[in-house]
Short mmCIF file of C-alpha atoms in Angstrom, two decimals:
data_model
loop_
_atom_site.label_atom_id
_atom_site.label_comp_id
_atom_site.label_asym_id
_atom_site.label_seq_id
_atom_site.Cartn_x
_atom_site.Cartn_y
_atom_site.Cartn_z
CA MET A 1 -116.67 -66.40 -22.88
CA LEU A 2 -116.99 -69.33 -20.70
CA LEU A 3 -115.96 -71.69 -23.49
CA SER A 4 -112.86 -70.06 -24.11
CA ALA A 5 -111.88 -70.03 -20.57
CA ARG A 6 -112.35 -73.65 -20.37
CA ARG A 7 -110.15 -74.28 -23.28
CA PHE A 8 -107.74 -72.17 -22.14
CA ALA A 9 -107.54 -74.16 -18.77
CA ILE A 10 -107.76 -77.49 -20.64
CA THR A 11 -105.01 -76.30 -22.83
CA LEU A 12 -102.92 -75.00 -19.68
CA ILE A 13 -103.12 -78.69 -18.02
CA LEU A 14 -102.26 -80.21 -21.17
CA LEU A 15 -99.09 -78.23 -21.45
CA CYS A 16 -98.23 -78.77 -17.77
CA SER A 17 -98.52 -82.29 -18.19
CA ILE A 18 -96.13 -82.99 -20.89
CA LEU A 19 -93.57 -80.24 -19.81
CA PRO A 20 -90.23 -82.09 -18.04
CA SER A 21 -90.07 -81.89 -14.51
CA PRO A 22 -86.60 -80.15 -13.14
CA ALA A 23 -85.59 -83.82 -11.79
CA SER A 24 -86.04 -85.21 -15.32
CA SER A 25 -84.87 -82.03 -17.33
CA GLN A 26 -82.52 -83.66 -19.79
CA SER A 27 -84.07 -84.45 -23.35
CA VAL A 28 -82.31 -86.52 -25.88
CA ASP A 29 -82.51 -86.35 -29.80
CA ASP A 30 -83.21 -89.85 -32.07
CA ALA A 31 -79.98 -90.72 -31.53
CA GLY A 32 -80.17 -90.45 -27.58
CA ARG A 33 -77.87 -87.18 -27.54
CA PRO A 34 -78.61 -84.70 -24.89
CA ASP A 35 -78.97 -81.25 -26.09
CA LYS A 36 -76.61 -79.91 -23.67
CA VAL A 37 -73.33 -80.29 -21.84
CA LEU A 38 -73.95 -82.56 -18.95
CA VAL A 39 -72.97 -81.88 -15.27
CA VAL A 40 -71.32 -85.09 -13.93
CA GLY A 41 -70.36 -85.08 -10.22
CA THR A 42 -67.78 -87.11 -8.89
CA LYS A 43 -65.48 -87.33 -5.72
CA GLU A 44 -62.24 -89.19 -5.01
CA ALA A 45 -62.51 -92.85 -4.10
CA PRO A 46 -59.80 -94.86 -5.38
CA PRO A 47 -59.64 -96.63 -7.47
CA PHE A 48 -63.11 -95.86 -8.67
CA ALA A 49 -62.35 -92.03 -8.88
CA MET A 50 -59.00 -90.45 -8.49
CA LYS A 51 -57.28 -87.27 -9.49
CA THR A 52 -54.10 -87.09 -11.16
CA ALA A 53 -51.41 -84.56 -10.55
CA SER A 54 -52.52 -82.67 -13.55
CA GLY A 55 -55.79 -82.61 -12.16
CA GLU A 56 -57.17 -85.11 -14.56
CA TRP A 57 -59.79 -87.61 -13.38
CA GLU A 58 -59.23 -91.51 -13.76
CA GLY A 59 -60.58 -94.64 -12.17
CA ILE A 60 -62.99 -97.69 -12.82
CA SER A 61 -66.22 -95.54 -12.75
CA ILE A 62 -64.36 -92.56 -14.44
CA ASP A 63 -62.84 -94.87 -17.39
CA LEU A 64 -66.31 -96.75 -17.87
CA TRP A 65 -68.20 -93.25 -17.80
CA ARG A 66 -66.01 -91.76 -20.29
CA ARG A 67 -66.16 -94.78 -22.87
CA ILE A 68 -69.95 -94.66 -23.08
CA ALA A 69 -70.23 -91.05 -23.43
CA GLU A 70 -67.87 -91.39 -26.21
CA GLN A 71 -69.72 -94.14 -27.95
CA LEU A 72 -73.15 -92.18 -27.32
CA GLY A 73 -71.83 -88.75 -28.65
CA TRP A 74 -72.27 -87.17 -24.75
CA ARG A 75 -70.83 -83.91 -23.97
CA TYR A 76 -69.82 -83.52 -20.07
CA ASP A 77 -68.14 -81.63 -17.43
CA PHE A 78 -66.77 -83.14 -14.11
CA GLN A 79 -67.48 -81.19 -10.82
CA GLU A 80 -65.93 -82.59 -7.87
CA LYS A 81 -68.40 -82.55 -5.09
CA THR A 82 -68.81 -84.15 -1.22
CA LEU A 83 -71.04 -87.29 -0.79
CA ALA A 84 -73.67 -85.46 0.42
CA ASP A 85 -73.65 -82.85 -2.62
CA LEU A 86 -73.56 -85.93 -4.80
CA LEU A 87 -76.89 -87.26 -3.74
CA LYS A 88 -78.48 -84.18 -2.99
CA GLY A 89 -77.56 -82.60 -6.42
CA THR A 90 -78.52 -85.72 -8.21
CA ALA A 91 -82.05 -85.76 -6.43
CA ASP A 92 -82.81 -82.19 -7.31
CA GLY A 93 -81.64 -82.29 -10.66
CA SER A 94 -78.78 -80.00 -10.58
CA LEU A 95 -76.51 -82.62 -11.54
CA ASP A 96 -77.10 -84.90 -14.60
CA ALA A 97 -75.42 -87.79 -13.22
CA ALA A 98 -72.86 -88.99 -10.22
CA VAL A 99 -70.01 -91.31 -10.98
CA GLY A 100 -67.60 -92.91 -8.39
CA ALA A 101 -68.00 -95.53 -5.77
CA LEU A 102 -71.99 -94.77 -4.87
CA THR A 103 -73.53 -97.82 -3.09
CA ILE A 104 -77.16 -98.79 -4.41
CA THR A 105 -79.30 -98.73 -1.51
CA ALA A 106 -83.22 -98.62 -0.90
CA ASP A 107 -82.95 -95.45 0.78
CA ARG A 108 -81.20 -93.42 -2.14
CA GLU A 109 -83.47 -95.23 -4.53
CA LYS A 110 -86.32 -93.21 -2.84
CA HIS A 111 -84.68 -89.96 -3.71
CA LEU A 112 -83.10 -90.65 -7.15
CA ASP A 113 -82.44 -93.33 -9.84
CA PHE A 114 -79.38 -95.91 -10.44
CA SER A 115 -78.23 -97.16 -13.45
CA GLN A 116 -77.52 -100.85 -13.84
CA PRO A 117 -74.93 -101.99 -11.34
CA PHE A 118 -71.52 -102.02 -12.92
CA TYR A 119 -69.99 -103.25 -9.76
CA GLU A 120 -70.30 -105.75 -7.04
CA THR A 121 -68.31 -105.76 -4.19
CA GLY A 122 -68.19 -106.46 -0.51
CA LEU A 123 -65.74 -106.87 2.61
CA SER A 124 -62.54 -108.96 2.20
CA ILE A 125 -59.64 -110.01 4.15
CA ALA A 126 -55.95 -109.18 3.51
CA VAL A 127 -53.56 -111.05 5.35
CA PRO A 128 -49.60 -111.61 4.99
CA LYS A 129 -48.30 -113.94 2.29
CA GLY A 130 -47.44 -117.31 3.93
CA HIS A 131 -43.70 -117.53 4.69
CA PHE A 132 -41.58 -118.90 7.98
CA SER A 133 -41.26 -115.97 10.57
CA TRP A 134 -39.51 -116.83 13.76
CA THR A 135 -41.31 -113.56 15.06
CA HIS A 136 -44.58 -114.90 14.77
CA ILE A 137 -43.72 -118.17 15.93
CA ILE A 138 -42.16 -116.90 19.09
CA GLN A 139 -45.01 -114.84 19.82
CA GLY A 140 -47.49 -117.75 19.14
CA ILE A 141 -45.74 -120.01 21.72
CA VAL A 142 -44.86 -117.25 24.52
CA SER A 143 -48.15 -117.69 26.66
CA GLY A 144 -49.52 -117.76 29.97
CA ASN A 145 -49.96 -121.65 29.87
CA LEU A 146 -46.28 -122.23 28.52
CA ILE A 147 -44.78 -119.53 30.79
CA MET A 148 -46.20 -121.27 33.69
CA GLY A 149 -45.41 -124.73 32.53
CA VAL A 150 -41.64 -123.60 32.33
CA LEU A 151 -41.77 -121.86 35.70
CA GLY A 152 -43.19 -125.25 37.28
CA LEU A 153 -40.57 -127.10 35.75
CA ILE A 154 -38.06 -125.17 36.96
CA GLY A 155 -39.41 -125.07 40.06
CA ALA A 156 -39.69 -128.92 40.78
CA MET A 157 -36.32 -129.38 39.35
CA VAL A 158 -34.82 -127.03 42.03
CA MET A 159 -37.09 -128.53 44.88
CA VAL A 160 -35.78 -132.18 44.36
CA GLY A 161 -32.10 -130.97 43.49
CA THR A 162 -32.26 -128.98 47.05
CA VAL A 163 -33.81 -131.98 49.04
CA LEU A 164 -31.15 -134.38 47.23
CA TRP A 165 -28.28 -132.11 48.48
CA LEU A 166 -29.79 -131.88 51.76
CA ILE A 167 -29.93 -135.83 52.14
CA GLU A 168 -26.77 -136.40 50.59
CA ARG A 169 -24.27 -133.51 51.33
CA ARG A 170 -22.57 -135.40 54.47
CA LYS A 171 -22.51 -138.71 52.87
CA ASN A 172 -21.90 -138.45 48.91
CA GLN A 173 -18.63 -136.27 48.12
CA HIS A 174 -20.51 -135.56 44.38
CA PHE A 175 -22.96 -133.64 46.50
CA GLY A 176 -20.74 -132.46 49.05
CA GLU A 177 -21.36 -129.23 51.33
CA GLY A 178 -20.78 -125.69 49.67
CA ALA A 179 -21.71 -124.42 46.31
CA THR A 180 -20.17 -126.74 44.18
CA GLY A 181 -22.12 -129.78 45.74
CA PHE A 182 -25.60 -127.66 45.44
CA ILE A 183 -24.83 -126.96 41.63
CA SER A 184 -24.14 -130.87 41.29
CA SER A 185 -27.34 -131.76 42.90
CA LEU A 186 -29.35 -128.88 40.79
CA LEU A 187 -27.47 -130.76 37.63
CA TRP A 188 -28.57 -134.21 38.41
CA SER A 189 -32.08 -133.08 39.08
CA ALA A 190 -32.30 -131.31 35.60
CA MET A 191 -30.57 -134.29 33.81
CA THR A 192 -32.68 -136.76 35.54
CA ALA A 193 -36.03 -134.95 34.51
CA ILE A 194 -34.92 -134.73 30.83
CA GLY A 195 -33.92 -138.49 30.76
CA HIS A 196 -30.24 -138.36 30.57
CA SER A 197 -27.80 -140.46 32.60
CA HIS A 198 -25.38 -139.00 34.95
CA HIS A 199 -22.33 -140.18 36.47
CA LYS A 200 -23.19 -138.98 39.84
CA ALA A 201 -25.66 -140.92 41.71
CA PRO A 202 -27.37 -140.77 45.26
CA THR A 203 -25.89 -143.12 47.63
CA THR A 204 -28.06 -143.07 50.61
CA ILE A 205 -31.30 -145.23 51.00
CA ALA A 206 -33.66 -142.21 51.10
CA GLY A 207 -31.39 -140.34 48.11
CA GLU A 208 -32.36 -143.29 46.18
CA LEU A 209 -36.02 -143.31 46.77
CA LEU A 210 -36.17 -139.85 46.00
CA ALA A 211 -34.54 -140.47 42.81
CA MET A 212 -36.64 -143.48 41.84
CA LEU A 213 -39.78 -141.01 42.66
CA TRP A 214 -38.21 -138.16 40.57
CA ILE A 215 -37.57 -140.08 37.61
CA LEU A 216 -41.00 -141.20 37.57
CA THR A 217 -42.55 -137.79 38.41
CA SER A 218 -40.24 -136.35 35.69
CA VAL A 219 -41.66 -138.35 32.94
CA ILE A 220 -45.22 -136.80 33.44
CA VAL A 221 -43.89 -133.15 33.79
CA VAL A 222 -41.77 -133.33 31.06
CA SER A 223 -44.67 -134.99 28.73
CA THR A 224 -47.00 -132.19 30.20
CA PHE A 225 -44.20 -129.53 29.13
CA THR A 226 -44.12 -130.84 25.81
CA ALA A 227 -47.81 -131.26 25.01
CA LEU A 228 -47.82 -127.36 25.82
CA ILE A 229 -45.40 -126.23 23.41
CA ALA A 230 -46.73 -128.49 20.98
CA SER A 231 -50.12 -126.94 21.60
CA ALA A 232 -48.75 -123.45 21.36
CA LEU A 233 -47.09 -124.12 18.24
CA THR A 234 -49.92 -125.42 16.79
CA THR A 235 -52.33 -122.47 17.87
CA SER A 236 -49.34 -120.20 16.32
CA GLN A 237 -49.71 -122.28 12.94
CA LEU A 238 -53.67 -122.05 12.93
CA ARG A 239 -53.63 -118.23 13.62
CA GLY A 240 -51.73 -117.86 10.62
CA THR A 241 -54.13 -119.70 8.60
CA ILE A 242 -57.10 -117.51 7.73
CA HIS A 243 -59.80 -118.77 5.44
CA GLY A 244 -62.26 -116.50 6.16
CA ILE A 245 -65.05 -115.05 8.59
CA GLY A 246 -65.01 -117.53 11.07
CA ASP A 247 -61.33 -117.53 11.58
CA LEU A 248 -61.36 -113.84 12.60
CA HIS A 249 -62.37 -114.68 16.27
CA SER A 250 -58.95 -115.93 17.31
CA VAL A 251 -56.55 -113.40 15.46
CA ARG A 252 -55.69 -109.96 15.61
CA VAL A 253 -57.86 -108.09 13.34
CA GLY A 254 -57.77 -104.53 11.96
CA THR A 255 -60.02 -102.15 9.94
CA VAL A 256 -60.57 -98.74 9.11
CA ALA A 257 -62.23 -96.36 11.95
CA SER A 258 -65.81 -95.36 11.34
CA SER A 259 -66.17 -97.92 8.48
CA GLU A 260 -68.84 -100.23 7.46
CA ALA A 261 -66.45 -102.78 7.93
CA ALA A 262 -65.73 -101.71 11.47
CA ASP A 263 -69.78 -101.79 11.80
CA PHE A 264 -69.89 -105.21 10.48
CA LEU A 265 -66.89 -106.84 12.57
CA HIS A 266 -68.70 -105.40 15.72
CA GLY A 267 -71.99 -107.03 14.70
CA GLN A 268 -70.13 -110.26 14.20
CA ARG A 269 -68.36 -109.62 17.75
CA ILE A 270 -65.19 -109.81 16.16
CA GLU A 271 -62.25 -107.73 18.55
CA PHE A 272 -60.43 -105.27 16.24
CA GLU A 273 -58.19 -102.39 16.22
CA THR A 274 -58.84 -99.05 14.33
CA PHE A 275 -56.61 -97.51 12.04
CA ALA A 276 -57.14 -94.04 10.32
CA THR A 277 -56.19 -94.94 6.88
CA LEU A 278 -56.20 -98.05 4.80
CA GLU A 279 -52.85 -97.78 4.21
CA GLU A 280 -51.76 -97.44 7.45
CA GLY A 281 -53.77 -100.58 8.47
CA LEU A 282 -51.85 -102.53 5.77
CA ARG A 283 -48.80 -101.46 6.69
CA ALA A 284 -49.79 -102.67 10.18
CA VAL A 285 -50.42 -106.22 8.52
CA ASN A 286 -46.91 -106.11 6.68
CA GLU A 287 -45.31 -105.76 10.13
CA ARG A 288 -47.32 -108.30 11.75
CA GLN A 289 -48.79 -105.90 14.27
CA VAL A 290 -52.05 -107.25 13.29
CA ASP A 291 -52.82 -110.83 11.50
CA ALA A 292 -55.82 -109.68 9.30
CA PHE A 293 -57.42 -106.33 7.82
CA VAL A 294 -61.11 -106.14 6.85
CA TYR A 295 -62.01 -103.67 4.38
CA ASP A 296 -63.74 -103.10 0.93
CA ARG A 297 -62.72 -105.57 -1.53
CA PRO A 298 -61.58 -103.27 -4.38
CA LEU A 299 -60.11 -100.68 -2.20
CA LEU A 300 -57.62 -103.44 -0.87
CA ALA A 301 -56.87 -105.04 -3.87
CA TRP A 302 -56.00 -101.71 -5.55
CA GLN A 303 -53.77 -100.50 -2.56
CA ILE A 304 -52.19 -104.39 -2.10
CA ASN A 305 -51.60 -104.27 -5.91
CA ARG A 306 -50.05 -100.46 -5.70
CA SER A 307 -47.81 -100.98 -2.47
CA PHE A 308 -47.88 -104.52 -0.99
CA ARG A 309 -47.86 -106.90 -3.90
CA THR A 310 -45.04 -108.95 -3.10
CA THR A 311 -46.17 -109.33 0.75
CA LEU A 312 -49.78 -109.13 1.20
CA ASP A 313 -52.72 -111.51 -0.04
CA LEU A 314 -56.14 -110.78 -0.40
CA LEU A 315 -58.50 -113.44 0.47
CA ASP A 316 -61.37 -114.75 -2.04
CA PRO A 317 -63.94 -114.62 0.40
CA VAL A 318 -66.41 -111.76 -0.13
CA PHE A 319 -69.23 -111.02 2.29
CA ASP A 320 -71.74 -108.21 3.29
CA LYS A 321 -72.12 -107.80 -0.42
CA GLN A 322 -73.14 -104.36 -2.19
CA ASN A 323 -73.47 -102.92 -5.57
CA TYR A 324 -72.11 -99.54 -6.98
CA GLY A 325 -73.82 -97.72 -9.70
CA ILE A 326 -74.25 -94.47 -11.60
CA ALA A 327 -76.86 -92.24 -9.67
CA LEU A 328 -79.25 -90.24 -12.10
CA PRO A 329 -82.07 -87.81 -11.34
CA THR A 330 -85.68 -89.74 -11.05
CA GLY A 331 -87.12 -90.33 -14.63
CA SER A 332 -83.70 -89.33 -16.49
CA ALA A 333 -83.83 -89.62 -20.31
CA LEU A 334 -80.03 -91.14 -19.70
CA ARG A 335 -81.10 -93.89 -18.12
CA GLU A 336 -82.11 -95.99 -20.86
CA PRO A 337 -79.03 -95.91 -22.88
CA LEU A 338 -76.87 -95.82 -20.00
CA ASP A 339 -78.20 -99.12 -19.01
CA GLN A 340 -77.80 -100.69 -22.12
CA ALA A 341 -74.02 -99.31 -22.45
CA ILE A 342 -73.01 -100.67 -19.03
CA LEU A 343 -74.50 -103.97 -19.43
CA ALA A 344 -72.47 -104.29 -22.69
CA GLU A 345 -69.26 -102.76 -21.46
CA THR A 346 -69.05 -104.64 -18.16
CA ARG A 347 -69.22 -107.82 -20.16
CA SER A 348 -66.30 -106.84 -22.76
CA ASP A 349 -62.43 -107.66 -22.52
CA TRP A 350 -62.06 -104.11 -22.20
CA TRP A 351 -63.77 -103.89 -19.05
CA LYS A 352 -61.45 -107.16 -17.94
CA ARG A 353 -58.40 -105.24 -19.01
CA MET A 354 -59.36 -102.11 -17.36
CA THR A 355 -60.27 -103.40 -14.21
CA HIS A 356 -57.41 -105.76 -13.87
CA GLU A 357 -54.99 -102.65 -14.60
CA TYR A 358 -56.17 -100.84 -11.44
CA ILE A 359 -56.94 -103.88 -8.94
CA GLY A 360 -55.01 -106.81 -10.69
CA GLU A 361 -57.77 -109.30 -10.48
CA SER A 362 -60.44 -110.42 -12.94
CA PRO A 363 -63.98 -108.79 -12.08
CA ASP A 364 -65.91 -111.20 -13.52
CA HIS A 365 -67.56 -112.53 -10.43
CA ARG A 366 -68.86 -108.94 -9.31
CA ILE A 367 -71.43 -108.55 -11.71
CA PRO A 368 -74.67 -109.70 -9.72
CA SER A 369 -77.24 -112.13 -11.00
CA ALA A 370 -80.78 -111.23 -11.09
CA SER A 371 -81.67 -113.50 -8.17
CA GLU A 372 -79.08 -111.20 -6.20
CA GLY A 373 -80.79 -107.95 -6.82
CA LEU A 374 -79.68 -104.35 -6.81
CA LEU A 375 -79.85 -103.36 -3.21
CA GLY A 376 -76.85 -103.31 -0.71
CA HIS A 377 -75.51 -100.87 1.56
CA GLY A 378 -72.26 -99.25 2.19
CA HIS A 379 -70.29 -96.45 3.47
CA HIS A 380 -69.95 -94.61 -0.08
#
């Protein structure tokens, strides 16, 4: 009796050890096909996952999943979820996979598995296309220093003209009594300051001494004024020349509120203005309300390609890098065939054509090297 009980206990332990856990309940046949219809969670995250007017799903991640599932003979149904439900459902096994713009992070890896990263991304900068704009130039030169310089020059001209009029008004018919003489003295002061000769001239010794002093002084005043304008114009031109993060400290920057881009800019001590949506922010760049907009590169590329192709540019630098992958329950039997398919498809001509259709640029540089690792952080 005791021997039978021991045999029963050993048999029970062996059975429990080979039964799959809920988190890895998928089983596949010899061809790698699951024995059920897969439940695949997703959420809207253009251009990775989007709903058409008819309710169909499309996007970079969706198209990749469809292509792989067709090749492997997988049957599946999409279920729309929130981000929290995607992560929870994948972790507890109620979802067989989660497809969208899911960032691979160390914290998420503690609770679920990720496929090979299929898309390397990060933050980038959108700026207006380079073209001449009087509005931009005027905004650049109208500065506090320039205004003070203009007011100082006008004040000096008025002061010299007034003193000359007081000296000459009773002895020089050109600068005689009354408004006409006073205006003539102001005109003489202005013409002398800019280096133009004038047929009217002082006749008294005091007036001539004032004239010589003003000629010498005006050279310095006008040179300073010219330098202020040149400096302001140069600053305006430089403000329109943004090449990377280092240039953002001296320009007007925008991003989406409560985004990772906002956290990044705050960490870099870059002042910025927030907008409710990406499209609203890009409209602000288009209308020159801000000089640059910082956000996730593929989302910027998709929106620019869709609505601002002729007016906005997306700069090449990518910073604060992160990787997107397909989330799976821990120990999922789908992972190995999925990884192999992702590695093949993301290096195919189909992948290049498909991503170009959505965002208008080549994805080659986004596939991470082994040295870059899999960990990143993002707001998706």
